[in-house]
Amino acid sequence: EIQTAGLPADIAGPIRDLIAEFEAKETPEARCAKDADKIECLLQAREYQAQGHSLTQPWIDTMVAAVKTDAGRRLAEAAVRTSVDAWWREIVSSYGVKRGGAAR
């Protein structure tokens, strides 16, 4: 509420409603968003691990355990077993590749 306190009510209300939905994790969208947040943290931890930071494993384990949806678990498992270098090779190799008629 503090972050929306200075906003007009017609803007602050919907934002607060979305935050409450996210925190409640009762809708499929909220569960997906929560998992996406945890997976982003997992990917960040894996990047730190690849840079040589040795204390990231508990962080990784916690994020993997926090993911709840089936699709999210598959993504988390892939993030753990795939090297960070492979992510970057895939991203870099995809630049300029046309998909569905448009360049990415």
mmCIF file of C-alpha atoms in Angstrom, residues 11-58:
data_model
loop_
_atom_site.group_PDB
_atom_site.id
_atom_site.type_symbol
_atom_site.label_atom_id
_atom_site.label_comp_id
_atom_site.label_asym_id
_atom_site.label_seq_id
_atom_site.Cartn_x
_atom_site.Cartn_y
_atom_site.Cartn_z
ATOM 1 C CA ILE A 11 -5.254 3.542 -10.382
ATOM 2 C CA ALA A 12 -4.167 2.410 -6.912
ATOM 3 C CA GLY A 13 -7.185 0.135 -6.389
ATOM 4 C CA PRO A 14 -6.581 -2.142 -9.393
ATOM 5 C CA ILE A 15 -2.862 -2.322 -8.625
ATOM 6 C CA ARG A 16 -3.586 -3.326 -5.033
ATOM 7 C CA ASP A 17 -6.104 -5.917 -6.273
ATOM 8 C CA LEU A 18 -3.481 -7.454 -8.561
ATOM 9 C CA ILE A 19 -0.919 -7.543 -5.760
ATOM 10 C CA ALA A 20 -3.435 -9.250 -3.472
ATOM 11 C CA GLU A 21 -4.213 -11.797 -6.204
ATOM 12 C CA PHE A 22 -0.475 -12.436 -6.687
ATOM 13 C CA GLU A 23 0.097 -12.915 -2.968
ATOM 14 C CA ALA A 24 -2.949 -15.179 -2.506
ATOM 15 C CA LYS A 25 -1.756 -17.562 -5.276
ATOM 16 C CA GLU A 26 -5.348 -18.678 -5.861
ATOM 17 C CA THR A 27 -5.621 -18.051 -9.602
ATOM 18 C CA PRO A 28 -3.640 -19.871 -12.307
ATOM 19 C CA GLU A 29 -2.149 -16.534 -13.345
ATOM 20 C CA ALA A 30 -0.965 -15.780 -9.810
ATOM 21 C CA ARG A 31 0.578 -19.238 -9.434
ATOM 22 C CA CYS A 32 2.327 -18.832 -12.778
ATOM 23 C CA ALA A 33 3.598 -15.370 -11.804
ATOM 24 C CA LYS A 34 4.884 -16.683 -8.450
ATOM 25 C CA ASP A 35 6.701 -19.515 -10.216
ATOM 26 C CA ALA A 36 8.168 -17.079 -12.751
ATOM 27 C CA ASP A 37 9.511 -14.986 -9.865
ATOM 28 C CA LYS A 38 11.127 -18.055 -8.263
ATOM 29 C CA ILE A 39 12.558 -19.247 -11.593
ATOM 30 C CA GLU A 40 14.072 -15.817 -12.219
ATOM 31 C CA CYS A 41 15.790 -16.049 -8.816
ATOM 32 C CA LEU A 42 16.937 -19.575 -9.659
ATOM 33 C CA LEU A 43 18.446 -18.405 -12.957
ATOM 34 C CA GLN A 44 20.219 -15.575 -11.169
ATOM 35 C CA ALA A 45 21.642 -18.013 -8.626
ATOM 36 C CA ARG A 46 22.827 -20.313 -11.424
ATOM 37 C CA GLU A 47 24.559 -17.366 -13.107
ATOM 38 C CA TYR A 48 26.322 -16.505 -9.843
ATOM 39 C CA GLN A 49 27.267 -20.169 -9.427
ATOM 40 C CA ALA A 50 28.788 -20.192 -12.930
ATOM 41 C CA GLN A 51 30.843 -17.132 -11.954
ATOM 42 C CA GLY A 52 32.378 -19.137 -9.124
ATOM 43 C CA HIS A 53 30.300 -18.066 -6.132
ATOM 44 C CA SER A 54 30.359 -21.156 -3.948
ATOM 45 C CA LEU A 55 27.482 -20.423 -1.570
ATOM 46 C CA THR A 56 24.651 -20.444 -4.103
ATOM 47 C CA GLN A 57 23.493 -24.066 -3.764
ATOM 48 C CA PRO A 58 21.125 -23.465 -0.809
#
